[in-house]
Coordinates of C-alpha atoms and ligand atoms in Angstrom, one line a residue:
X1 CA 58.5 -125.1 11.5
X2 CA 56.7 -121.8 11.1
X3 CA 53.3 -121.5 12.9
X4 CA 50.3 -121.5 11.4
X5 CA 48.8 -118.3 11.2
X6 CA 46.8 -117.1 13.5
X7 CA 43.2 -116.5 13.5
X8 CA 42.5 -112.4 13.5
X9 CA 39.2 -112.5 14.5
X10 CA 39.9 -114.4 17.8
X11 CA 43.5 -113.6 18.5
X12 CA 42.9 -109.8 17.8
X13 CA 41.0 -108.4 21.0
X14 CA 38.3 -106.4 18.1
X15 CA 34.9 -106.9 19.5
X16 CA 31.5 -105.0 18.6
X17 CA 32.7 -103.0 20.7
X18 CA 36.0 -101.9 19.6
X19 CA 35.1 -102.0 15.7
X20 CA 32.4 -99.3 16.6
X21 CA 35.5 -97.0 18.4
X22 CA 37.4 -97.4 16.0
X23 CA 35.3 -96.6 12.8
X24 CA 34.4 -93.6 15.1
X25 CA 37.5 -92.3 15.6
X26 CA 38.4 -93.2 12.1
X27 CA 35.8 -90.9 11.4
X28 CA 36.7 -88.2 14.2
X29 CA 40.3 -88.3 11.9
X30 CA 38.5 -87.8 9.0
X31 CA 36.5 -85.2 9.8
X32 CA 39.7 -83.0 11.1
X33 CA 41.9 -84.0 7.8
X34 CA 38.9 -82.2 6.0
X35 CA 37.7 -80.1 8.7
X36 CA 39.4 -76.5 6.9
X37 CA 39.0 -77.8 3.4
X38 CA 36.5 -75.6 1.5
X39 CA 36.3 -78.0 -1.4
X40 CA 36.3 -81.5 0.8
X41 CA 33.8 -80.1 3.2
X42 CA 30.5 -78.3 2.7
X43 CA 30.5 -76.7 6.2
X44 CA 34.2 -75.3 5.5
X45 CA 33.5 -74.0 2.0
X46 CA 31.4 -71.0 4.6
X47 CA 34.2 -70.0 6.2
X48 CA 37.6 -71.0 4.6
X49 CA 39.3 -70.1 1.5
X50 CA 41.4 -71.8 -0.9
X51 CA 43.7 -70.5 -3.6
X52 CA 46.0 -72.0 -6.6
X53 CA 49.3 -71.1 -8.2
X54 CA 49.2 -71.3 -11.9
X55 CA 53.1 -73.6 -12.3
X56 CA 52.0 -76.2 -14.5
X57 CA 51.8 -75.3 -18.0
X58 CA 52.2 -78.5 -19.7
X59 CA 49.6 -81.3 -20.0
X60 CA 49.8 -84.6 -21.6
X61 CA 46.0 -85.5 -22.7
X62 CA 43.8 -83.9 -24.9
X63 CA 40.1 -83.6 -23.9
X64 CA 37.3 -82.4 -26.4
X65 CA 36.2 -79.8 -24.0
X66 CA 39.6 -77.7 -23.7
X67 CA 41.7 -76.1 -26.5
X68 CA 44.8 -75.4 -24.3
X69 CA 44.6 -71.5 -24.8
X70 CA 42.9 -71.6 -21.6
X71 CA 43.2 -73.3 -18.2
X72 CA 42.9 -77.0 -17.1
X73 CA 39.1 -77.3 -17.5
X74 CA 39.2 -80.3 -15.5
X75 CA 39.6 -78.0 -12.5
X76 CA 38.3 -74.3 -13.9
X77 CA 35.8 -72.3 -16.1
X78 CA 37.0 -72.6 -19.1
X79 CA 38.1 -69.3 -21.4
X80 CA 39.9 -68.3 -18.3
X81 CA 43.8 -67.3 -18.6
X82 CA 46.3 -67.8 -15.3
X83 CA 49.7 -66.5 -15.2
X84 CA 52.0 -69.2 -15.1
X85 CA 54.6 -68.8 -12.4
X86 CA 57.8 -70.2 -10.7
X87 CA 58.1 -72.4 -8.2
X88 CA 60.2 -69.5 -6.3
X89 CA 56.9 -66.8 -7.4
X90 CA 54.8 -69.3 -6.1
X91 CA 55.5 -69.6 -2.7
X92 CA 56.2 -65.9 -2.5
X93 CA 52.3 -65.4 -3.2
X94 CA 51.4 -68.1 -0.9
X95 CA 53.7 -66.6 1.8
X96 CA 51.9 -63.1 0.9
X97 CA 48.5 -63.9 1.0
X98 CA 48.6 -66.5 3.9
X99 CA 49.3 -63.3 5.6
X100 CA 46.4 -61.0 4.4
X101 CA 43.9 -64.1 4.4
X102 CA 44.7 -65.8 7.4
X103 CA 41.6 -67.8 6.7
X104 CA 43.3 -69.2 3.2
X105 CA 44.0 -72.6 4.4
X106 CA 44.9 -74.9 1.5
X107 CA 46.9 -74.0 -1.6
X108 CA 46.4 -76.3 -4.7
X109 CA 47.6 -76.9 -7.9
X110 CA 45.4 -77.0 -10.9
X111 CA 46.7 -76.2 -13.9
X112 CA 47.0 -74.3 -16.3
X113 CA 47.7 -77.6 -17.7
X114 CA 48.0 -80.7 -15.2
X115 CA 50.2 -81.0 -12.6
X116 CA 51.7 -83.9 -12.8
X117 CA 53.0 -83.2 -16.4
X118 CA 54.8 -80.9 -15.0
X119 CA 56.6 -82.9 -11.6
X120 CA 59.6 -80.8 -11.2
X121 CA 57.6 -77.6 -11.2
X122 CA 54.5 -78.9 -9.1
X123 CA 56.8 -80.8 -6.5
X124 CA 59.3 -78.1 -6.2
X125 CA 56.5 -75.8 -5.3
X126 CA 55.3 -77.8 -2.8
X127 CA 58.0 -78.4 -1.1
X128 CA 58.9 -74.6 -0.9
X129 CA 55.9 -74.0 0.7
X130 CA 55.8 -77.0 3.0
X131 CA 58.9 -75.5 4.5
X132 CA 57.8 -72.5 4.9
X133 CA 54.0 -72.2 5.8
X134 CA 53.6 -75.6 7.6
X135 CA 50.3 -74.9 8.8
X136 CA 48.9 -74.8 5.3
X137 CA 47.0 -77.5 3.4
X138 CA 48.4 -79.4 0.0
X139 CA 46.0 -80.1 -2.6
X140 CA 46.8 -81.3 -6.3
X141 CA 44.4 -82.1 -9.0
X142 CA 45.5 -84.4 -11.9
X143 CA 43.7 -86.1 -15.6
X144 CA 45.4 -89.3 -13.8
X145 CA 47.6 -90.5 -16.8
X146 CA 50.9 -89.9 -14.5
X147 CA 49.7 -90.6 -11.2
X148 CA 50.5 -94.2 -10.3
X149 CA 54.2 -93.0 -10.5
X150 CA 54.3 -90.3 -8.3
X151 CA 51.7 -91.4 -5.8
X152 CA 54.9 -91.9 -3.4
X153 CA 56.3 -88.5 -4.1
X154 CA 53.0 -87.3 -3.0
X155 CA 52.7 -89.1 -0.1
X156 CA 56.2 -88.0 0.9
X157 CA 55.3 -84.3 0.6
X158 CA 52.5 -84.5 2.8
X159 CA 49.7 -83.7 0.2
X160 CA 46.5 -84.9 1.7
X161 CA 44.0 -84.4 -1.4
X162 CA 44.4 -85.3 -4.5
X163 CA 41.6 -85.1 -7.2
X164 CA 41.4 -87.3 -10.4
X165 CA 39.0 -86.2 -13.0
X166 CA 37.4 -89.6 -14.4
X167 CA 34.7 -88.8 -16.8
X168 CA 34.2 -92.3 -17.9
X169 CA 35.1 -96.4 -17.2
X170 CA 34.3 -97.2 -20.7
X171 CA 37.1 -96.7 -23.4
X172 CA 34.0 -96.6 -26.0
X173 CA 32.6 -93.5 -24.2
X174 CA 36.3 -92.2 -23.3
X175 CA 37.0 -92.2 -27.7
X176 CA 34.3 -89.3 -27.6
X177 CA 35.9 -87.2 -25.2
X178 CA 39.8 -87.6 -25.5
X179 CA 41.3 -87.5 -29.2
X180 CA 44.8 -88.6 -28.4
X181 CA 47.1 -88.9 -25.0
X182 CA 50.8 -88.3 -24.9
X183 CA 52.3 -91.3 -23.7
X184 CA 56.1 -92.2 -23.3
X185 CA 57.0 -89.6 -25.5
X186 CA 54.5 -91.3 -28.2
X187 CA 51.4 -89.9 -29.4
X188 CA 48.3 -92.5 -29.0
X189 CA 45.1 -91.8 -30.9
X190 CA 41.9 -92.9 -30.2
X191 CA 40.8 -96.1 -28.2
X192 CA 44.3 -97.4 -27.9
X193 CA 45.5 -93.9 -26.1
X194 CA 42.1 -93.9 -23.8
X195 CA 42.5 -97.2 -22.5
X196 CA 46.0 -96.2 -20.9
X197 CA 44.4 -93.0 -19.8
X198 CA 41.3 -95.1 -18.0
X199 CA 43.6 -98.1 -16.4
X200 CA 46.3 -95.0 -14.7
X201 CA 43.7 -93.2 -13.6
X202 CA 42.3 -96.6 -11.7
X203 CA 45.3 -97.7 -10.7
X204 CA 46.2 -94.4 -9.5
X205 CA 43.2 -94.2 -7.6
X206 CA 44.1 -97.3 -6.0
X207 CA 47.5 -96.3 -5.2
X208 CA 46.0 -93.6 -3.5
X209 CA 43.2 -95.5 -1.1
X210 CA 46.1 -97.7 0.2
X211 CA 48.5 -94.5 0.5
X212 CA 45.4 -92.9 2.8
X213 CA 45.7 -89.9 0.9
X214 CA 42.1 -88.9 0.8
X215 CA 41.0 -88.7 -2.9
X216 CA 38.3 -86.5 -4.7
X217 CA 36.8 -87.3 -8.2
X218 CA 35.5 -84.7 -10.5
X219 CA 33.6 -85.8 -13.8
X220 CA 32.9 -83.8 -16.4
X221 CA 28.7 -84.4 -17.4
X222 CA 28.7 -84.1 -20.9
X223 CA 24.7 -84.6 -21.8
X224 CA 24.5 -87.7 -24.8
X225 CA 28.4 -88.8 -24.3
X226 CA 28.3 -89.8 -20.5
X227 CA 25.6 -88.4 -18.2
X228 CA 23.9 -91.8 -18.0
X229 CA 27.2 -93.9 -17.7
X230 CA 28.4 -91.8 -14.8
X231 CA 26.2 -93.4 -12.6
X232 CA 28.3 -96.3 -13.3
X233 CA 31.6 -94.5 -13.1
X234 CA 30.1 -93.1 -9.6
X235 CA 29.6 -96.9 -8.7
X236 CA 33.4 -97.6 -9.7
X237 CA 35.2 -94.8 -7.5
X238 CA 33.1 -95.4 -4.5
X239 CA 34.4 -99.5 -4.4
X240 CA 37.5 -98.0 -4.9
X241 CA 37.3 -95.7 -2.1
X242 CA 37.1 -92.4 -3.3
X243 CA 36.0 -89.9 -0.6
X244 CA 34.1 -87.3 -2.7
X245 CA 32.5 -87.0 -6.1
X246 CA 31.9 -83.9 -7.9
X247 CA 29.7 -83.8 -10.7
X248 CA 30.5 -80.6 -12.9
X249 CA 28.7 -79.7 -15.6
X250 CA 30.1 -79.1 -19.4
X251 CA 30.5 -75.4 -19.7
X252 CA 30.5 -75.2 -23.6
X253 CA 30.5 -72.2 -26.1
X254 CA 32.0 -71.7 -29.7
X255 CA 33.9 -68.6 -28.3
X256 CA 36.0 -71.2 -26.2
X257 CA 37.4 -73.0 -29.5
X258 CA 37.1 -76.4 -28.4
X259 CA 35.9 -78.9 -30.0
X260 CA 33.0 -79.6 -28.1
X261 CA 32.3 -76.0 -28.2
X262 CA 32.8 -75.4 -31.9
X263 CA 30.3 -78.4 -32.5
X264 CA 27.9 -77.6 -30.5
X265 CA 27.7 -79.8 -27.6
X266 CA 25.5 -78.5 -25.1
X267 CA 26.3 -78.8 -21.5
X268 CA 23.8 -80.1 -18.6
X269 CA 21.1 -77.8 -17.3
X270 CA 21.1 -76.8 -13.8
X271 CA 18.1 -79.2 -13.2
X272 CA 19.8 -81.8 -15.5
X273 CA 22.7 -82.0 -13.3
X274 CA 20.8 -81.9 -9.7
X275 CA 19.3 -85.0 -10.6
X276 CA 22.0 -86.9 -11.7
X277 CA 23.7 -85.5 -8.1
X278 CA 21.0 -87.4 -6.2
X279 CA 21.3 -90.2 -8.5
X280 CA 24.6 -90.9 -7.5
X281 CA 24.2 -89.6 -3.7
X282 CA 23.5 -93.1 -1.7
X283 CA 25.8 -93.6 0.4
X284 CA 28.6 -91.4 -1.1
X285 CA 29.4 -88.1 -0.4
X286 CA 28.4 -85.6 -3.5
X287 CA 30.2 -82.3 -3.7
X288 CA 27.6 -79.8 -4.7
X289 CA 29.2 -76.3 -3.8
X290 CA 32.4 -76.7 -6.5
X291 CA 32.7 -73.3 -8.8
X292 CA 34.9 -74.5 -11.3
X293 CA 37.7 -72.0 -10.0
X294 CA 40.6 -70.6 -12.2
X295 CA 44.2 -72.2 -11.8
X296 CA 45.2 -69.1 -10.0
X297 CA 41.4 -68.5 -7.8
X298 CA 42.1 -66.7 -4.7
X299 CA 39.5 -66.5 -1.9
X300 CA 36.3 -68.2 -0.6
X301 CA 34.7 -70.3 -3.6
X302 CA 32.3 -68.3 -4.5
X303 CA 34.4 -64.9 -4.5
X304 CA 37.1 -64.4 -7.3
X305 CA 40.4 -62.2 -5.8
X306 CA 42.9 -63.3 -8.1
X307 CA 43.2 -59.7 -9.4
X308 CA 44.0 -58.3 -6.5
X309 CA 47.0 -60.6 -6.9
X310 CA 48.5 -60.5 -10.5
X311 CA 51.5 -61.2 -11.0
X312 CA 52.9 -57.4 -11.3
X313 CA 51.0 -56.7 -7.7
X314 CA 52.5 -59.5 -5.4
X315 CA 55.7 -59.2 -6.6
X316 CA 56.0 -55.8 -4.9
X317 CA 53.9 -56.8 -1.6
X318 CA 56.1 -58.5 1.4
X319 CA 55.1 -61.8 2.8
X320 CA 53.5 -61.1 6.0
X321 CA 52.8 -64.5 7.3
X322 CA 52.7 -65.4 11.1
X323 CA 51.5 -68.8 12.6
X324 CA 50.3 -67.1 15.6
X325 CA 48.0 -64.2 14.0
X326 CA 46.7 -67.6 11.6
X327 CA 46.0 -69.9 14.7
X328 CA 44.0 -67.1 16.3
X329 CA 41.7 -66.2 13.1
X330 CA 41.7 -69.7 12.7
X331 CA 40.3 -70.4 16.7
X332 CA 37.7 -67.2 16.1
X333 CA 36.1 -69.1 13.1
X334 CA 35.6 -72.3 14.9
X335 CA 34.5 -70.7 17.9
X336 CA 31.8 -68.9 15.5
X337 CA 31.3 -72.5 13.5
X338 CA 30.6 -73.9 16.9
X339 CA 27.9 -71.2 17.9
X340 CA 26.1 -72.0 14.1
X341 CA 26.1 -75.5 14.6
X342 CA 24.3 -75.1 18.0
X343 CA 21.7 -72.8 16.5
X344 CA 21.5 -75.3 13.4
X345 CA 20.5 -78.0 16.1
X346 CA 17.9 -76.2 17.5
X347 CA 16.6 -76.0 14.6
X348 CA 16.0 -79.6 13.8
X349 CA 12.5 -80.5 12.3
X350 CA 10.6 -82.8 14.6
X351 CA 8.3 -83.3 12.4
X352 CA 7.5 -87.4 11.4
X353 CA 5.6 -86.9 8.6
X354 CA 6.9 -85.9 5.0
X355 CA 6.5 -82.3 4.1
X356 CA 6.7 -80.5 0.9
X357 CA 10.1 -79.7 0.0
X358 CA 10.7 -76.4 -2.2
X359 CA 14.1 -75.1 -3.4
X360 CA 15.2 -71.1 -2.3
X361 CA 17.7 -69.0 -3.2
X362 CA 20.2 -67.6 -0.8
X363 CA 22.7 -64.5 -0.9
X364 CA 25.7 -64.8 0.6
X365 CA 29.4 -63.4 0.9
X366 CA 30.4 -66.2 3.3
X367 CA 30.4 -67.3 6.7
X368 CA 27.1 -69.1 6.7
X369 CA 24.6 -66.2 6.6
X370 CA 22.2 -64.5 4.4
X371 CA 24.3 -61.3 4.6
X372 CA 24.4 -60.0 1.0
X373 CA 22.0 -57.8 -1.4
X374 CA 20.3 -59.2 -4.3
X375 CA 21.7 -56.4 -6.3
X376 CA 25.1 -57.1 -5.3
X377 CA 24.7 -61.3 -5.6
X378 CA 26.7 -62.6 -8.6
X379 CA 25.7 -66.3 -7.8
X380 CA 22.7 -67.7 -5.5
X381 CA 23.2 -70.7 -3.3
X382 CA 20.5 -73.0 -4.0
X383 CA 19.1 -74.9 -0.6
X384 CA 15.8 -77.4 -0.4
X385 CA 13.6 -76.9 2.5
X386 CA 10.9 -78.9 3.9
X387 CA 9.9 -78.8 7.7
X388 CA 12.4 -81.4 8.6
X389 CA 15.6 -80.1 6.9
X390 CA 17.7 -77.7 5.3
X391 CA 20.0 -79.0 3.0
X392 CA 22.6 -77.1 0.3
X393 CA 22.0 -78.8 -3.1
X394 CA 23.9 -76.3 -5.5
X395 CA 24.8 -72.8 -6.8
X396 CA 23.6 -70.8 -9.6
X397 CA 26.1 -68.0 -11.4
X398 CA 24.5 -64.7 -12.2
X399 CA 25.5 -61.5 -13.6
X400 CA 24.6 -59.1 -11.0
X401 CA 21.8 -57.2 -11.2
X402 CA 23.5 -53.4 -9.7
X403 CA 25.7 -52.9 -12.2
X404 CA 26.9 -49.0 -12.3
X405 CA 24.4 -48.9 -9.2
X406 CA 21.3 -49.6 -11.3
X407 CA 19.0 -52.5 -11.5
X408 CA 19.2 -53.9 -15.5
X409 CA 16.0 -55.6 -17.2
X410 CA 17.5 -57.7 -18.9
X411 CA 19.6 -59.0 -16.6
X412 CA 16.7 -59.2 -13.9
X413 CA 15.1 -61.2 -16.7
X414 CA 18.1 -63.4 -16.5
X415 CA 17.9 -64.1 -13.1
X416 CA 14.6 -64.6 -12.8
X417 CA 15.0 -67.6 -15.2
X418 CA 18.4 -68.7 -13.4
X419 CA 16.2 -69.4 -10.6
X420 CA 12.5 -70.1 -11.8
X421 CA 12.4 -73.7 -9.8
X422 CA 12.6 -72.0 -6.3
X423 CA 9.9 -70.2 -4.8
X424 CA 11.4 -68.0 -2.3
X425 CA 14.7 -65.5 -2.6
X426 CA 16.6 -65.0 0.5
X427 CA 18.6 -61.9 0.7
X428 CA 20.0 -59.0 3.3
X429 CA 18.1 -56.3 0.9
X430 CA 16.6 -55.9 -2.2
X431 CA 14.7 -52.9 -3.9
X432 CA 10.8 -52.7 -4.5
X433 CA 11.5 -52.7 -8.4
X434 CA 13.1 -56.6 -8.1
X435 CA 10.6 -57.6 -5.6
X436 CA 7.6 -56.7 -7.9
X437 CA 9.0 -58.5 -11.0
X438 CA 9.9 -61.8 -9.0
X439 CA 6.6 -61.9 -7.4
X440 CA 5.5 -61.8 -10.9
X441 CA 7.0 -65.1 -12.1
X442 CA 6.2 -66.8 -8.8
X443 CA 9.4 -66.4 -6.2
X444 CA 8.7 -64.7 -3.3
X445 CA 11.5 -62.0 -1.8
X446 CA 12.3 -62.4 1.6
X447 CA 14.8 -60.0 3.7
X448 CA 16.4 -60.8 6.7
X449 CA 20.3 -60.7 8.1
X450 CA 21.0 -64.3 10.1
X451 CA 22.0 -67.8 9.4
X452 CA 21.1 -69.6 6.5
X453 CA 19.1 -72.1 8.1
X454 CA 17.5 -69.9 10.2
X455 CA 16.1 -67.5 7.5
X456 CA 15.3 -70.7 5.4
X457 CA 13.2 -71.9 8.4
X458 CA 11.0 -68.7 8.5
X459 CA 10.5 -68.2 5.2
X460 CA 9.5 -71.9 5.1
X461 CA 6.8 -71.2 7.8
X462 CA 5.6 -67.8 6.5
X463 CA 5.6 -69.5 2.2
X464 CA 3.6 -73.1 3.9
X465 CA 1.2 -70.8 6.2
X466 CA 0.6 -68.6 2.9
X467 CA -0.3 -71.8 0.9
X468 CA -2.7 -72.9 3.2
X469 CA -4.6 -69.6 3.1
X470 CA -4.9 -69.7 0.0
X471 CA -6.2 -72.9 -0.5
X472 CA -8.7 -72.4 2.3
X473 CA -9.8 -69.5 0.0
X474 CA -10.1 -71.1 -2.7
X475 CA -11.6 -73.7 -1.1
X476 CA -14.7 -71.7 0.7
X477 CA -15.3 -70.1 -2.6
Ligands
LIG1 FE1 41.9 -76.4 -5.7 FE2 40.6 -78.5 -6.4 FE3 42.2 -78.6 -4.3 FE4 39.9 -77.3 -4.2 S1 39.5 -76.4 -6.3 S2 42.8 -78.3 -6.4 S3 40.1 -79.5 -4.5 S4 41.8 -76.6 -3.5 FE5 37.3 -76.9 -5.4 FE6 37.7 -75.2 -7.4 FE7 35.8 -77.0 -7.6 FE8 38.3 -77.6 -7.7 S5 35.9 -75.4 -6.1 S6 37.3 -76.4 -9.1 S7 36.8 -78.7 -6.5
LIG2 FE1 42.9 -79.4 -21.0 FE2 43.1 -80.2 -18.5 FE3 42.2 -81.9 -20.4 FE4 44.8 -81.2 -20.3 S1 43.6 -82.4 -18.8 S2 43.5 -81.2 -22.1 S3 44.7 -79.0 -19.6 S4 41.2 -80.0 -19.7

């Protein structure tokens, strides 16, 4: 006769105890698988860089916001062009650049169309580089449609992040954003076509949870079609264990050709889309810092080098890729991760009582520190500050303001409204011209050359110790 089974919760050994050590080291895990992923973690996004080979031309949904011409916008700005490469290309520039970024540490594939429309090419690459540069991260992004059947593959090939982009759970909403999906060599229009699309990209999710391949969402926040409902769509990925969501805003113009574009749908503003990230925040993890890269982005997120790596120019360059030269870079920057952190620790508010919270603007080339001139800056990293905390909310794009060496008016104009919610702008330098004009419309400039926090926290001090003068002026008057 075969026993009954037996009772888990007393035959297991788990107590308090043991559940708490594990979740912790569950977490400790965690925290290592993402520890050198600029897109899965904040912290990395300072330090490490990420880039993409352009091998998947094909795609097999249509979404109102792309006209094909361009690259995936799912994963990139669109009216941007990649060269599409081999498999064989592709691991040469991986091979190549691991070896004049040592600090590149995951390579992912995003397009030009999706991925997964294109196996042979996307798992080929992989596996090429697997073999050869071990040390380096595997990251695919996908619309979904074709995921359930290759979350084995995936598994198998050691690819650790996957990102589906789910705009919507409701095949209503989805019939306003995808014309038609290419299913089983049939072309399905309308409702009948999304509600394919919407079930694969939930059961692929799925598939992935119980694979423990750590999985990223990205939605697209189209304003009147599904900035409400995502809310919703948040609610769905987190039961179903997605790690990270990234809410991206619609990036729309008639000069793209899409349809979205040619009809005028308007994407979110910048204060639009902050609010729907808290929204959804709770207890999930928002991603905040994404920059809606190009399918072949090279670098740190916020710096574009894929021209120093066309096609024509890598080609000729030898691979000069070494484990040993990579483990060391790799050891400085934690060392120097390490050092922030503590400093970031001192830091910490201890304050009890609420205190107003303002939004600055930092400039930045990387590595955690206001280290760049407002001239030069051609985005500003947006951080909220009250006398507890300092906390990265989003980024702002910018043309920037030195080009040809001078300062442009208009241009200053634009910036000035880019940024007109944040009352302080946090940069290594800045000219007298600039400084004048901000304090005009009510943002105060503020030089200095240190950690993020750190410069946030004095400017905090000097901007609250300012207020309260002036309201004790205007007060004894
Ligand atoms: Fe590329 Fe995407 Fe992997 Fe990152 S990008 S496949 S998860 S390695 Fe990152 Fe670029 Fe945003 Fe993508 S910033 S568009 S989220
Ligand atoms: Fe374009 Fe990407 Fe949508 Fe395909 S999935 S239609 S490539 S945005």
């Amino acid at each position: 006769m075969t026993p009954p089974p037996s009772n888990p919760a007393k035959n297991c050994g788990c107590t308090q105890q043991n559940l708490g050590d594990t979740l912790a080291s569950r977490d400790e895990r965690i925290k290592e698988r993402i520890a050198k992923h600029p897109c899965y973690s904040e912290e990395a996004h300072h330090h490490y860089a990420r880039m993409h080979v352009a091998v998947a031309p094909a795609c097999n949904i249509q979404c109102n916001y792309c006209n094909r011409k361009y690259d995936c916008a799912n994963e990139s700005r669109p009216g941007v062009v990649s060269e599409t490469l081999t498999p064989e290309e592709a691991a040469h520039k991986v091979l190549v650049i691991a070896g004049k970024i040592p600090q590149m540490t995951v390579v992912g594939i995003a397009g030009p169309g999706d991925p997964l429309a294109n196996p042979k090419q996307t798992f080929e690459t992989f596996a090429r580089i697997a073999e050869k540069a071990p040390d380096i991260k595997l990251c695919l992004s996908t619309n979904g449609l074709n995921l359930p059947d290759y979350v084995d593959k995936i598994k198998e090939l050691n690819i650790d992040h996957v990102t589906i982009t789910i705009n919507t759970v409701d095949p209503e909403i989805g019939a306003r954003i995808y014309p038609w999906i290419r299913w089983q060599r049939k072309r399905i229009k309308g409702i009948e076509g999304v509600k394919i699309l919407l079930e694969r990209q939930q059961e692929g999710l799925q598939a992935l949870q119980e694979a423990d391949i750590l999985c990223k969402v990205n939605s697209v926040m189209i304003p009147g079609i599904n900035d409400q409902h995502l809310v919703e769509v948040n609610r769905v990925i987190r039961e179903r264990g997605a790690f990270l969501h990234n809410i991206m805003p619609l990036i729309s113009a008639p000069e793209h050709g899409t349809y979205f574009g040619l009809n005028g749908q308007r994407g979110p503003t910048p204060k639009e889309l902050k609010e729907l990230q808290d929204r959804c925040a709770g207890d999930m993890k928002m991603m905040r810092h994404c920059r809606q890269c190009r399918a072949d982005a090279v670098g740190l997120l916020g710096e574009d080098r894929s021209q120093e790596f066309t096609k024509e120019k890598f080609m000729t360059m030898q691979p000069e890729y070494d484990t040993e030269q990579r483990r060391l870079a790799h050891t400085r920057i934690e060392l120097r991760k390490m050092e922030l952190a503590e400093q970031k620790a001192k830091l910490q508010g201890k304050n009890v009582k609420p205190t107003p919270k303002i939004l600055v603007a930092v400039a930045s080339k990387g590595g955690g520190l206001v280290n760049q001139h407002f001239g030069h800056a051609k985005e500003f990293l947006i951080y909220e500050v009250d006398g507890n905390s300092v906390n990265f909310v989003g980024h702002r794009k910018i043309d920037h303001y030195c080009q040809s060496g001078y300062g442009e008016e208009a241009t200053l104009e634009n910036i000035i409204q880019t940024i007109s919610d944040c009352r302080g702008v946090l940069c290594s330098k800045i000219g007298s011209c600039p400084q004048e004009k901000l304090r005009k419309s009510g943002i105060e400039p503020f030089e200095d050359y240190d950690v993020i926090e750190t410069v946030a926290r004095k400017f905090y001090t000097q901007f609250m110790r300012t207020q309260m003068e002036v309201d004790h002026a205007l007060h004894s008057n």
